[in-house]
Amino acid sequence: MLHYKVPIFHFTTVTSTNDIARELLAQEDIVVVYADEQTHGRGRHGKIWNSERRKNLYYSLGIRQNKMLTAHETASYQAVGGMAAIDALRKILPDKQFRVKYPNDIMVKMDDASIKKISGILVEHDYLGSIVQSTIIGIGINIEQTIFDSDLQNKATSLAILGCSAFVQDVFDIVHEKIINRLNDKNIMDVWRQELNIEGKLLTMRDGKETFTIQKVLDDGTLLADTGDNCIIISSGESYQYKLDFGDGNR
Ligand code: BTN
């Protein structure tokens, strides 16, 4: 077991905790940054991550790499972030059902059976040629926010909406504990693959024009999909949708 002694930095206001973690890697090998608010919080695909002051968790773990990583190693950080977030949420709310939606949205089943997003993970690798200089795992978890932008109001939720009043600091402590555990998990890609539970599922393009069957989550984190005529690789869940399997109980 690796024991990470991780310097932790807290800020009131930052642009994005991912940016500050990256900057601090000039002086640290590994670093954690969290903040009360982000002025330029970002999600995947260039989306804005709404980051109201003291309402939610804005957490980033940075690792100085300065080496080549295999595609499998690179993808494993995606798995670490997703699993740490879902581990934390399951610890906070053991009676709720959470699932990871490919690639890394954490979704929860609401009391009315609708499915909403409560957490997102943004993993960034900085390259110099083929050398990965740093890896940043950014995790956002909605805690006290109850009002979202109109386009998100029906899609997003928070611990407060789920009936849980949690302190940001306590959620930080749990996420931090879980991410350190998952960094030490040698089988993290298999754990994530199992958690995704997407193999064999039908994936439909958002415009509804094409449907594929997912054959496998590959070691580099992409999806091998069968179109009926041939196989394609899918690297982003953004243009596709599939039915999340909540089964009968929480896992
Ligand atoms: C997504 O779902 O699109 C990913 C959202 C990631 C948000 C977190 S909040 C902490 C870190 N800093 C950022 O600017 N983004 C990530």
Coordinates of C-alpha atoms and ligand atoms in Angstrom, one line a residue:
M1 CA 0.0 0.0 0.0
L2 CA 1.3 3.4 -1.0
H3 CA 1.0 6.0 1.7
Y4 CA 0.5 9.4 0.1
K5 CA 1.4 12.3 2.3
V6 CA -0.5 14.9 0.4
P7 CA -0.3 18.6 1.0
I8 CA -3.8 20.1 1.1
F9 CA -4.5 23.7 0.1
H10 CA -7.8 25.4 0.8
F11 CA -8.8 28.7 -1.0
T12 CA -11.8 30.9 -0.7
T13 CA -11.9 31.8 -4.4
V14 CA -10.1 30.3 -7.3
T15 CA -10.6 30.2 -11.1
S16 CA -10.7 26.5 -11.1
T17 CA -9.2 24.1 -8.5
N18 CA -7.8 22.1 -11.5
D19 CA -5.8 25.2 -12.5
I20 CA -4.4 25.8 -9.0
A21 CA -3.5 22.2 -8.5
R22 CA -1.6 22.3 -11.8
E23 CA 0.3 25.5 -10.7
L24 CA 1.2 24.0 -7.3
L25 CA 2.7 21.0 -8.9
A26 CA 5.7 23.3 -9.6
Q27 CA 6.5 22.9 -5.9
E28 CA 4.8 19.6 -4.9
D29 CA 4.8 16.0 -6.3
I30 CA 1.2 15.5 -5.3
V31 CA -1.2 18.1 -4.1
V32 CA -4.9 18.5 -3.2
V33 CA -6.7 21.8 -3.7
Y34 CA -10.3 22.6 -2.7
A35 CA -12.1 25.9 -2.7
D36 CA -15.2 27.7 -1.5
E37 CA -16.0 28.9 -4.9
Q38 CA -14.7 28.8 -8.5
T39 CA -15.0 31.7 -10.9
H40 CA -14.2 29.6 -13.9
G41 CA -15.2 26.1 -12.9
R42 CA -15.3 23.8 -15.9
G43 CA -16.8 20.5 -16.9
R44 CA -16.0 18.2 -19.7
H45 CA -16.4 19.3 -23.3
G46 CA -15.7 22.9 -22.4
K47 CA -18.9 23.3 -20.4
I48 CA -19.2 25.7 -17.5
W49 CA -19.4 24.0 -14.0
N50 CA -21.5 26.2 -11.9
S51 CA -19.5 26.8 -8.7
E52 CA -21.5 28.8 -6.2
R53 CA -19.7 29.9 -3.0
R54 CA -19.7 27.4 -0.2
K55 CA -22.5 25.4 -1.7
N56 CA -20.7 22.4 -3.2
L57 CA -17.4 20.5 -3.2
Y58 CA -14.8 21.7 -5.7
Y59 CA -11.9 19.3 -5.3
S60 CA -8.7 18.6 -7.3
L61 CA -5.9 16.2 -6.8
G62 CA -2.8 16.9 -8.9
I63 CA 0.1 14.4 -9.6
R64 CA 3.4 15.4 -11.1
Q65 CA 4.2 12.8 -13.6
N66 CA 7.1 13.8 -16.0
K67 CA 7.0 10.4 -17.7
M68 CA 5.3 8.5 -20.5
L69 CA 2.1 6.8 -19.4
T70 CA 0.4 3.9 -21.2
A71 CA -3.1 4.5 -22.4
H72 CA -4.2 2.1 -19.6
E73 CA -2.4 4.2 -17.0
T74 CA -3.8 7.4 -18.4
A75 CA -7.4 6.0 -18.3
S76 CA -7.0 4.6 -14.8
Y77 CA -7.1 8.2 -13.4
Q78 CA -10.6 8.6 -14.9
A79 CA -11.5 5.4 -13.1
V80 CA -9.9 6.7 -9.8
G81 CA -12.0 9.9 -9.9
G82 CA -15.3 8.2 -10.7
M83 CA -14.9 5.5 -8.2
A84 CA -13.7 7.9 -5.4
A85 CA -16.8 10.1 -6.0
I86 CA -19.3 7.2 -6.0
D87 CA -17.6 5.6 -3.0
A88 CA -17.9 8.9 -1.1
L89 CA -21.6 9.3 -2.1
R90 CA -22.4 5.8 -1.1
K91 CA -20.8 6.4 2.3
I92 CA -22.8 9.6 2.8
L93 CA -26.1 8.3 1.6
P94 CA -26.0 4.4 1.8
D95 CA -29.8 4.1 1.2
K96 CA -29.7 5.9 -2.2
Q97 CA -28.8 4.2 -5.5
F98 CA -25.8 5.8 -7.3
R99 CA -24.4 4.8 -10.7
V100 CA -21.5 5.9 -12.8
K101 CA -22.7 7.0 -16.2
Y102 CA -20.0 6.7 -18.9
P103 CA -17.6 8.2 -18.9
N104 CA -17.8 9.8 -15.5
D105 CA -21.1 11.4 -14.4
I106 CA -22.4 10.2 -11.0
M107 CA -26.1 9.7 -11.3
V108 CA -28.6 9.1 -8.5
K109 CA -32.1 7.6 -8.6
M110 CA -34.6 10.1 -7.1
D111 CA -37.6 9.2 -5.0
D112 CA -39.8 9.8 -8.0
A113 CA -37.6 7.3 -10.0
S114 CA -36.1 10.0 -12.2
I115 CA -32.3 9.9 -12.6
K116 CA -30.3 13.0 -11.9
K117 CA -26.6 14.0 -11.9
I118 CA -25.1 14.8 -8.5
S119 CA -21.4 14.8 -9.4
G120 CA -19.0 15.2 -12.3
I121 CA -15.3 14.4 -12.8
L122 CA -12.9 16.3 -15.0
V123 CA -9.5 14.6 -15.5
E124 CA -6.9 16.6 -17.3
H125 CA -3.4 15.4 -18.5
D126 CA -0.8 17.9 -19.6
Y127 CA 1.6 16.7 -22.3
L128 CA 4.9 17.9 -23.5
G129 CA 5.3 15.8 -26.6
S130 CA 4.6 12.3 -25.5
I131 CA 5.6 13.0 -21.8
V132 CA 2.7 13.5 -19.4
Q133 CA 3.8 16.3 -17.2
S134 CA 0.9 16.3 -14.8
T135 CA -2.5 14.7 -14.2
I136 CA -5.3 16.5 -12.4
I137 CA -8.4 14.7 -11.2
G138 CA -11.1 17.3 -10.5
I139 CA -14.3 16.3 -8.6
G140 CA -17.4 18.4 -8.2
I141 CA -20.2 17.2 -5.8
N142 CA -23.4 19.1 -5.4
I143 CA -24.0 19.5 -1.7
E144 CA -26.3 22.5 -0.7
Q145 CA -27.2 23.9 -4.1
T146 CA -31.0 23.6 -4.7
I147 CA -31.4 25.9 -7.6
F148 CA -29.6 25.2 -10.9
D149 CA -29.5 27.0 -14.3
S150 CA -32.7 26.4 -16.2
D151 CA -31.1 23.9 -18.6
L152 CA -29.9 21.9 -15.6
Q153 CA -32.9 22.2 -13.2
N154 CA -34.4 18.9 -14.4
K155 CA -31.1 17.1 -14.7
A156 CA -29.1 18.0 -11.6
T157 CA -29.5 17.3 -7.9
S158 CA -27.6 17.7 -4.7
L159 CA -27.3 16.1 -1.3
A160 CA -29.6 18.7 0.1
I161 CA -32.3 17.9 -2.4
L162 CA -31.9 14.2 -1.5
G163 CA -32.6 15.2 2.1
C164 CA -29.1 15.1 3.5
S165 CA -27.6 18.1 5.2
A166 CA -23.8 17.7 5.0
F167 CA -21.0 20.1 5.6
V168 CA -18.7 20.7 2.6
Q169 CA -15.7 20.0 4.9
D170 CA -17.1 16.6 5.8
V171 CA -17.7 15.7 2.2
F172 CA -14.2 16.8 1.4
D173 CA -12.8 14.5 4.1
I174 CA -14.7 11.5 2.8
V175 CA -13.8 12.2 -0.9
H176 CA -10.1 12.7 0.1
E177 CA -10.0 9.4 2.0
K178 CA -11.7 7.6 -0.9
I179 CA -9.5 9.0 -3.6
I180 CA -6.3 8.0 -1.8
N181 CA -7.8 4.5 -1.4
R182 CA -8.6 4.3 -5.1
L183 CA -5.1 5.5 -6.1
N184 CA -3.9 2.4 -4.4
D185 CA -6.3 0.1 -6.1
K186 CA -4.4 -2.1 -8.6
N187 CA -7.6 -3.3 -10.2
I188 CA -9.1 0.1 -10.6
M189 CA -9.9 -0.3 -14.4
D190 CA -11.7 -3.6 -13.8
V191 CA -13.6 -2.1 -10.8
W192 CA -14.7 0.9 -13.0
R193 CA -15.6 -1.4 -15.9
Q194 CA -17.8 -3.5 -13.6
E195 CA -19.3 -0.3 -12.0
L196 CA -20.1 1.1 -15.5
N197 CA -22.0 -2.1 -16.3
I198 CA -22.3 -0.9 -19.9
E199 CA -21.0 -4.0 -21.8
G200 CA -23.7 -5.6 -23.9
K201 CA -25.9 -2.5 -23.6
L202 CA -27.5 -0.6 -26.5
L203 CA -26.1 2.9 -27.1
T204 CA -28.1 5.3 -29.2
M205 CA -26.9 8.5 -30.8
R206 CA -28.7 11.5 -29.2
D207 CA -30.3 12.3 -32.6
G208 CA -31.7 8.8 -32.5
K209 CA -30.3 7.9 -35.9
E210 CA -28.0 5.0 -35.0
T211 CA -27.8 2.4 -32.3
F212 CA -24.8 0.3 -31.3
T213 CA -24.1 -2.5 -28.9
I214 CA -21.2 -2.0 -26.5
Q215 CA -18.9 -4.9 -26.7
K216 CA -16.2 -3.8 -24.3
V217 CA -14.8 -1.0 -22.2
L218 CA -11.2 -1.1 -23.5
D219 CA -8.1 -0.7 -21.4
D220 CA -7.7 2.9 -22.6
G221 CA -11.2 3.8 -21.3
T222 CA -12.8 3.9 -24.8
L223 CA -15.8 1.8 -25.8
L224 CA -15.7 -0.9 -28.5
A225 CA -19.1 -0.8 -30.1
D226 CA -20.8 -3.0 -32.7
T227 CA -22.8 -1.2 -35.3
G228 CA -24.2 -4.4 -36.9
D229 CA -21.9 -4.0 -39.9
N230 CA -18.6 -3.3 -38.2
C231 CA -17.0 -2.2 -35.0
I232 CA -16.2 1.4 -34.0
I233 CA -14.5 3.0 -31.0
I234 CA -16.3 5.5 -29.0
S235 CA -14.3 7.8 -26.7
S236 CA -16.9 10.2 -25.4
G237 CA -20.3 9.6 -23.9
E238 CA -21.4 13.1 -24.9
S239 CA -23.2 12.3 -28.2
Y240 CA -24.7 9.0 -27.0
Q241 CA -27.3 7.9 -24.5
Y242 CA -28.0 4.6 -22.9
K243 CA -30.3 3.3 -20.1
L244 CA -28.6 3.2 -16.8
D245 CA -29.2 -0.1 -15.0
F246 CA -30.3 0.5 -11.4
G247 CA -31.5 -3.1 -10.9
D248 CA -33.3 -3.7 -7.7
G249 CA -31.1 -2.5 -4.9
N250 CA -28.1 -0.4 -4.2
R251 CA -24.7 -1.9 -4.9
Ligands
BTN1 C1 -18.4 17.3 -15.7 O1 -19.3 16.7 -15.3 O2 -18.4 17.8 -16.8 C2 -17.1 17.5 -14.9 C3 -17.3 18.5 -13.8 C4 -16.0 18.7 -13.0 C5 -16.1 19.8 -12.0 C6 -15.0 19.8 -11.0 S1 -15.2 21.0 -9.7 C7 -13.5 20.8 -9.3 C8 -12.7 20.8 -10.5 N1 -12.5 22.1 -11.0 C9 -13.1 22.4 -12.2 O3 -13.0 23.5 -12.8 N2 -13.8 21.3 -12.6 C10 -13.6 20.2 -11.7

